[in-house]
Short mmCIF file of C-alpha atoms in Angstrom, two decimals:
data_model
loop_
_atom_site.label_atom_id
_atom_site.label_comp_id
_atom_site.label_asym_id
_atom_site.label_seq_id
_atom_site.Cartn_x
_atom_site.Cartn_y
_atom_site.Cartn_z
CA MET L 19 -58.97 -26.68 -4.92
CA SER L 20 -60.55 -23.35 -5.90
CA VAL L 21 -59.19 -21.18 -8.72
CA GLN L 22 -57.84 -18.75 -6.11
CA GLN L 23 -56.13 -21.56 -4.20
CA GLU L 24 -54.57 -22.80 -7.43
CA LYS L 25 -53.24 -19.33 -8.20
CA PHE L 26 -51.86 -19.03 -4.63
CA LYS L 27 -50.12 -22.39 -5.06
CA VAL L 28 -48.52 -21.22 -8.31
CA ILE L 29 -47.22 -18.11 -6.53
CA ALA L 30 -46.00 -20.12 -3.54
CA ASP L 31 -44.28 -22.68 -5.84
CA LYS L 32 -42.51 -19.85 -7.65
CA ILE L 33 -41.36 -18.34 -4.36
CA ARG L 34 -40.09 -21.73 -3.18
CA GLU L 35 -38.25 -22.21 -6.50
CA LYS L 36 -36.54 -18.83 -6.30
CA THR L 37 -35.65 -19.01 -2.61
CA GLY L 38 -34.68 -22.69 -2.67
CA THR L 39 -36.98 -23.71 0.17
CA THR L 40 -39.68 -26.33 0.60
CA GLU L 41 -41.55 -24.68 3.44
CA LEU L 42 -45.27 -24.03 3.46
CA ILE L 43 -45.99 -20.41 2.51
CA LYS L 44 -49.27 -18.81 3.44
CA PRO L 45 -50.79 -16.01 1.31
CA ASN L 46 -50.44 -13.61 4.26
CA ASP L 47 -46.67 -14.16 4.03
CA PHE L 48 -46.38 -13.49 0.29
CA ALA L 49 -45.33 -9.84 0.67
CA GLU L 50 -42.51 -10.75 3.04
CA LYS L 51 -41.46 -13.66 0.84
CA ILE L 52 -41.25 -11.42 -2.22
CA ASP L 53 -38.44 -9.58 -0.41
CA GLU L 54 -36.69 -12.92 0.10
CA VAL L 55 -37.03 -13.64 -3.61
CA TYR L 56 -35.36 -10.31 -4.38
CA ASP L 57 -32.54 -10.97 -1.89
CA SER L 58 -32.13 -14.46 -3.26
CA GLY L 59 -31.83 -13.04 -6.75
CA LYS L 60 -29.22 -10.57 -5.62
CA LYS L 61 -27.25 -13.34 -3.90
CA SER L 62 -27.51 -15.48 -6.98
CA GLN L 63 -26.15 -12.69 -9.16
CA TYR L 64 -23.41 -11.99 -6.59
CA ASP L 65 -22.39 -15.66 -6.55
CA GLU L 66 -22.50 -15.90 -10.34
CA PHE L 67 -20.22 -12.90 -10.79
CA TRP L 68 -17.65 -13.63 -8.07
CA ASP L 69 -17.55 -17.41 -8.69
CA SER L 70 -16.63 -16.62 -12.29
CA PHE L 71 -14.39 -13.59 -11.60
CA GLN L 72 -12.42 -15.37 -8.91
CA GLN L 73 -12.67 -18.82 -10.55
CA TYR L 74 -14.30 -20.29 -7.44
CA GLY L 75 -11.37 -19.10 -5.36
CA LYS L 76 -8.69 -20.58 -7.59
CA ARG L 77 -7.71 -17.39 -9.40
CA THR L 78 -4.15 -16.20 -8.69
CA LEU L 79 -3.43 -13.97 -11.70
CA TYR L 80 -5.06 -10.65 -10.98
CA ASP L 81 -3.45 -8.33 -13.56
CA THR L 82 -5.55 -5.11 -13.61
CA ALA L 83 -8.36 -7.13 -11.97
CA PHE L 84 -9.51 -4.35 -9.63
CA CYS L 85 -8.00 -1.46 -11.56
CA GLY L 86 -10.18 1.60 -11.82
CA SER L 87 -12.74 3.67 -10.00
CA GLY L 88 -15.49 1.15 -10.73
CA PHE L 89 -14.35 -0.84 -7.71
CA ASN L 90 -15.56 1.02 -4.66
CA GLU L 91 -17.08 0.07 -1.30
CA THR L 92 -20.40 -0.77 -2.99
CA THR L 93 -19.05 -2.95 -5.78
CA PHE L 94 -15.86 -4.44 -4.37
CA LYS L 95 -17.23 -7.36 -2.36
CA PRO L 96 -15.01 -10.35 -3.10
CA LYS L 97 -16.35 -13.76 -2.19
CA TYR L 98 -13.05 -15.56 -1.93
CA ASP L 99 -9.60 -14.75 -0.57
CA ILE L 100 -7.59 -12.75 -3.10
CA ILE L 101 -4.38 -14.69 -3.51
CA LEU L 102 -1.93 -12.78 -5.67
CA LYS L 103 0.90 -14.65 -7.32
CA GLY L 104 3.62 -13.98 -9.84
CA GLY L 105 3.80 -10.52 -11.35
CA ALA L 106 0.33 -9.08 -10.83
CA TYR L 107 0.32 -5.87 -12.88
CA MET L 108 -1.78 -2.98 -11.50
CA PRO L 109 -4.18 -5.17 -9.52
CA PHE L 110 -5.39 -2.28 -7.32
CA ALA L 111 -4.24 0.66 -9.44
CA ARG L 112 -6.72 3.56 -9.41
CA ILE L 113 -9.14 1.59 -7.20
CA ALA L 114 -11.72 3.83 -5.48
CA VAL L 115 -11.84 1.79 -2.26
CA LYS L 116 -10.55 3.63 0.80
CA SER L 117 -9.69 0.73 3.08
CA LEU L 118 -8.56 -2.72 2.04
CA LYS L 119 -8.64 -3.67 5.72
CA LYS L 120 -12.38 -2.96 5.87
CA ILE L 121 -12.96 -4.91 2.66
CA GLU L 122 -11.23 -7.90 4.26
CA GLU L 123 -13.23 -7.56 7.47
CA GLU L 124 -16.62 -6.91 5.91
CA ASN L 125 -16.31 -9.73 3.40
CA ASP L 126 -14.45 -12.12 5.69
CA ILE L 127 -11.65 -12.63 3.20
CA LYS L 128 -7.89 -12.16 3.15
CA ILE L 129 -5.78 -10.42 0.54
CA ASP L 130 -2.55 -12.37 0.29
CA PHE L 131 0.36 -10.58 -1.36
CA SER L 132 3.03 -13.07 -0.27
CA GLY L 133 3.13 -14.88 -3.61
CA LEU L 134 4.06 -11.80 -5.60
CA ALA L 135 7.41 -11.70 -7.40
CA SER L 136 6.73 -8.18 -8.65
CA ALA L 137 4.75 -5.32 -7.11
CA GLU L 138 4.75 -2.95 -10.09
CA TYR L 139 1.91 -0.42 -9.97
CA LEU L 140 0.34 -2.45 -7.15
CA PHE L 141 -1.49 0.57 -5.68
CA HIS L 142 -0.60 3.06 -8.39
CA TYR L 143 -2.87 6.15 -8.25
CA SER L 144 -5.22 4.34 -5.87
CA ASN L 145 -7.67 6.11 -3.57
CA ILE L 146 -6.71 3.83 -0.69
CA GLU L 147 -6.27 5.42 2.74
CA GLU L 148 -5.28 2.35 4.68
CA VAL L 149 -3.94 -1.09 3.97
CA GLY L 150 -3.43 -3.88 6.47
CA VAL L 151 -0.64 -6.43 6.10
CA VAL L 152 1.17 -6.22 2.79
CA ASP L 153 3.59 -9.13 2.60
CA LEU L 154 6.02 -8.37 -0.20
CA SER L 155 8.81 -10.54 1.18
CA ASN L 156 9.00 -12.65 -1.97
CA VAL L 157 9.20 -9.77 -4.42
CA THR L 158 12.40 -9.92 -6.44
CA HIS L 159 11.66 -7.15 -8.95
CA PRO L 160 12.71 -3.64 -7.79
CA PHE L 161 10.02 -1.62 -6.02
CA SER L 162 9.67 1.37 -8.32
CA THR L 163 5.95 2.10 -8.56
CA THR L 164 4.31 0.11 -5.77
CA PHE L 165 2.54 2.94 -3.96
CA THR L 166 3.11 5.69 -6.55
CA GLN L 167 0.65 8.59 -6.30
CA SER L 168 -1.48 6.96 -3.60
CA THR L 169 -1.99 10.50 -2.38
CA ASN L 170 -4.65 9.58 0.21
CA LEU L 171 -2.67 6.74 1.75
CA LYS L 172 -2.29 7.32 5.49
CA THR L 173 -1.57 3.95 7.00
CA ILE L 174 0.28 0.78 6.08
CA ASP L 175 -0.24 -1.49 9.09
CA LEU L 176 2.66 -3.75 8.20
CA LEU L 177 4.91 -3.86 5.16
CA ILE L 178 6.76 -7.16 5.18
CA LEU L 179 10.08 -7.31 3.36
CA ASN L 180 12.54 -10.16 3.15
CA ASN L 181 15.04 -10.79 5.91
CA ASN L 182 18.25 -10.41 3.94
CA GLY L 183 17.91 -6.81 2.72
CA SER L 184 18.35 -7.76 -0.93
CA GLN L 185 15.26 -5.95 -2.22
CA THR L 186 15.78 -2.68 -4.06
CA PHE L 187 13.69 0.46 -3.90
CA LYS L 188 13.49 3.19 -6.50
CA THR L 189 12.53 6.79 -5.75
CA GLY L 190 9.09 6.27 -7.27
CA CYS L 191 8.01 3.59 -4.81
CA PHE L 192 6.39 6.13 -2.45
CA GLN L 193 6.28 9.05 -4.85
CA GLY L 194 3.25 11.22 -4.14
CA CYS L 195 2.38 9.54 -0.83
CA LYS L 196 2.20 12.93 0.85
CA ASN L 197 -0.31 11.88 3.54
CA LEU L 198 1.42 8.72 4.69
CA GLU L 199 1.81 8.93 8.45
CA GLU L 200 2.00 5.40 9.76
CA VAL L 201 4.04 2.58 8.32
CA ARG L 202 5.57 -0.35 10.14
CA ILE L 203 8.26 -2.46 8.53
CA GLN L 204 9.03 -6.10 9.17
CA GLY L 205 12.16 -7.46 7.54
CA LYS L 206 15.26 -5.69 6.35
CA ILE L 207 16.09 -2.70 4.17
CA GLY L 208 19.46 -3.22 2.53
CA ASN L 209 19.51 -0.76 -0.37
CA ASN L 210 18.95 2.98 -0.75
CA PHE L 211 15.48 3.80 0.56
CA ASP L 212 13.62 6.97 -0.44
CA ILE L 213 10.40 7.91 1.33
CA HIS L 214 10.91 11.68 1.37
CA TYR L 215 7.57 12.37 -0.36
CA SER L 216 5.93 11.27 2.89
CA SER L 217 6.91 14.31 4.91
CA VAL L 218 4.37 13.70 7.71
CA LEU L 219 5.63 10.32 8.87
CA SER L 220 5.21 9.76 12.59
CA TYR L 221 8.25 9.33 14.78
CA GLU L 222 7.21 5.70 15.36
CA SER L 223 7.16 5.13 11.60
CA LEU L 224 10.62 6.65 11.22
CA MET L 225 11.95 4.45 14.00
CA SER L 226 10.39 1.37 12.38
CA ILE L 227 12.21 2.21 9.16
CA ILE L 228 15.45 2.89 11.02
CA THR L 229 15.19 -0.41 12.88
CA ALA L 230 14.82 -2.24 9.57
CA LEU L 231 18.02 -0.80 8.10
CA ILE L 232 20.79 -3.35 7.82
CA GLU L 233 24.27 -2.65 9.07
CA THR L 234 26.49 -2.17 6.05
CA GLN L 235 30.12 -1.66 5.16
CA ASN L 236 28.97 0.12 2.02
CA SER L 237 27.55 3.61 1.92
CA LEU L 238 23.78 3.62 1.65
CA THR L 239 21.31 6.51 1.92
CA LEU L 240 18.03 6.79 3.75
CA THR L 241 16.15 9.69 2.15
CA ILE L 242 13.36 10.97 4.38
CA GLY L 243 13.44 14.73 3.74
CA GLN L 244 14.15 17.61 6.09
CA ASN L 245 10.70 17.59 7.76
CA ASN L 246 11.26 14.03 8.92
CA ILE L 247 14.93 14.56 9.77
CA ASP L 248 13.86 17.34 12.15
CA LYS L 249 11.79 14.79 14.13
CA LEU L 250 14.84 12.71 14.95
CA SER L 251 17.21 13.28 17.84
CA ASP L 252 20.95 13.41 17.36
CA GLU L 253 21.10 9.94 18.95
CA ASP L 254 18.58 8.58 16.43
CA ILE L 255 20.65 10.02 13.58
CA ALA L 256 23.84 8.60 15.05
CA ILE L 257 22.26 5.13 15.12
CA VAL L 258 21.53 5.40 11.41
CA ASN L 259 24.97 6.80 10.54
CA ASN L 260 26.74 4.11 12.59
CA LYS L 261 24.86 1.45 10.64
CA GLY L 262 26.58 2.86 7.54
CA TRP L 263 23.68 4.91 6.27
CA THR L 264 23.68 8.58 5.30
CA ILE L 265 20.42 10.41 6.02
CA ALA L 266 19.19 12.90 3.46
CA MET X 8 22.51 7.90 41.32
CA GLU X 9 24.73 8.55 38.37
CA ILE X 10 24.68 11.21 35.67
CA GLN X 11 26.10 10.28 32.29
CA ILE X 12 27.12 12.81 29.71
CA LYS X 13 27.03 11.55 26.16
CA LYS X 14 28.42 13.22 23.14
CA VAL X 15 27.24 12.30 19.72
CA ASP X 16 29.42 13.20 16.77
CA LEU X 17 27.56 13.81 13.55
CA ARG X 18 29.01 14.82 10.22
CA ILE X 19 26.55 17.24 8.76
CA MET X 20 26.60 18.80 5.32
CA LYS X 21 24.23 21.66 4.60
CA ALA X 22 23.16 22.80 1.17
CA ASP X 23 22.90 26.51 0.38
CA SER X 24 19.36 27.79 0.69
CA ASP X 25 18.53 27.38 -3.01
CA LYS X 26 20.65 24.31 -3.64
CA VAL X 27 20.31 20.56 -3.23
CA LEU X 28 23.00 18.12 -2.16
CA THR X 29 23.32 14.96 -4.21
CA ASN X 30 25.63 12.02 -4.68
CA GLY X 31 24.22 11.41 -8.13
CA GLU X 32 21.60 8.95 -6.90
CA THR X 33 19.96 10.46 -3.85
CA TYR X 34 19.07 14.02 -2.99
CA SER X 35 18.65 16.24 0.04
CA SER X 36 15.78 18.67 0.43
CA VAL X 37 16.31 22.15 -1.02
CA GLY X 38 18.57 23.91 1.46
CA GLY X 39 18.52 20.75 3.56
CA HIS X 40 21.03 18.84 5.63
CA ILE X 41 22.50 15.43 5.13
CA TYR X 42 24.10 13.40 7.88
CA LEU X 43 26.97 11.30 6.59
CA GLY X 44 27.10 7.59 7.37
CA THR X 45 30.32 6.15 8.75
CA ASN X 46 31.39 4.83 5.32
CA ASP X 47 30.38 7.95 3.40
CA SER X 48 32.61 10.87 2.47
CA PRO X 49 31.89 14.56 1.83
CA ASP X 50 33.73 14.07 -1.46
CA ASN X 51 30.80 11.95 -2.67
CA TRP X 52 28.39 14.87 -2.44
CA TYR X 53 27.99 18.02 -4.50
CA GLU X 54 25.44 20.78 -4.94
CA ILE X 55 23.02 21.27 -7.78
CA THR X 56 20.54 24.10 -8.22
CA LYS X 57 16.90 23.83 -7.24
CA ASP X 58 15.93 24.08 -10.92
CA GLU X 59 18.24 21.22 -11.87
CA TYR X 60 16.77 19.13 -9.03
CA GLU X 61 13.18 19.83 -10.09
CA SER X 62 14.03 18.95 -13.66
CA ILE X 63 15.48 15.64 -12.53
CA LEU X 64 12.35 14.92 -10.48
CA ARG X 65 10.09 15.68 -13.45
CA GLU X 66 12.06 13.32 -15.62
CA LYS X 67 11.85 10.57 -13.00
CA GLU X 68 8.09 11.11 -12.66
CA LEU X 69 7.54 10.75 -16.39
CA LYS X 70 9.27 7.39 -16.31
CA LEU X 71 6.84 6.14 -13.68
CA ARG X 72 3.81 6.14 -15.95
CA PRO X 73 2.62 2.70 -17.00
#
């Protein structure tokens, strides 16, 4: 073997080591293979970070895990499903990502909220514009700061509550969500519900909320604000009132 | 073919233009209307000024900070 051939073999061996292959590599292919080495390095770093950060998919406690503007569309590329359990505190607060739905689709993962017992500061001050399915049916702690100051939030595809209406909502839950237009509710609302900060809710969103209201012998209040009240017909309002709810 | 005429009875309370209706827990818009539920009573509601309302909102907002 000539000196040049030996040197080529050293280079080819190094490429095979870094890319994890055993294939024959010709010198004419070195330039292309260098790109594969770079990509392989990137993948290796990606795996190293997310395997550790998500504990190989076993992580369930995500307190402040994705809190802050450092997590954006470029950096937030989870490898495993994000399974939230217990009382995750501020997991997506202040996150710069615009769409959690797109993150799920692009990374082929699911964000599972159904194990949460508390949703405090869940999306507090986030930059999010749309979320997909947010299953909060097992939350027992009052919703007081769940979407607070998510001022860019436009769409909640589906907010899942429990089916007995026992969950409580404080005024702050949707405080500042001034751009929220579309929200669909599955489950029941059985305590005072205040979403008046979201003055541009669509009629369909209002009807979804109204449909979720339980019938009550008590006196409960649905606070949606005058802009939203003006979108309802007298018949719509009568439906709410006859369920035992005052509209404010 | 049949034509039905429906009447819907609503109990509406309207705040003065610079006032807010409240039952101590929930609030109308400034100068807004509330539509009373079947189990609610006008006696449960009273007016506060816009300034009082905004002060209450500010206090609530401060409590929301982590």
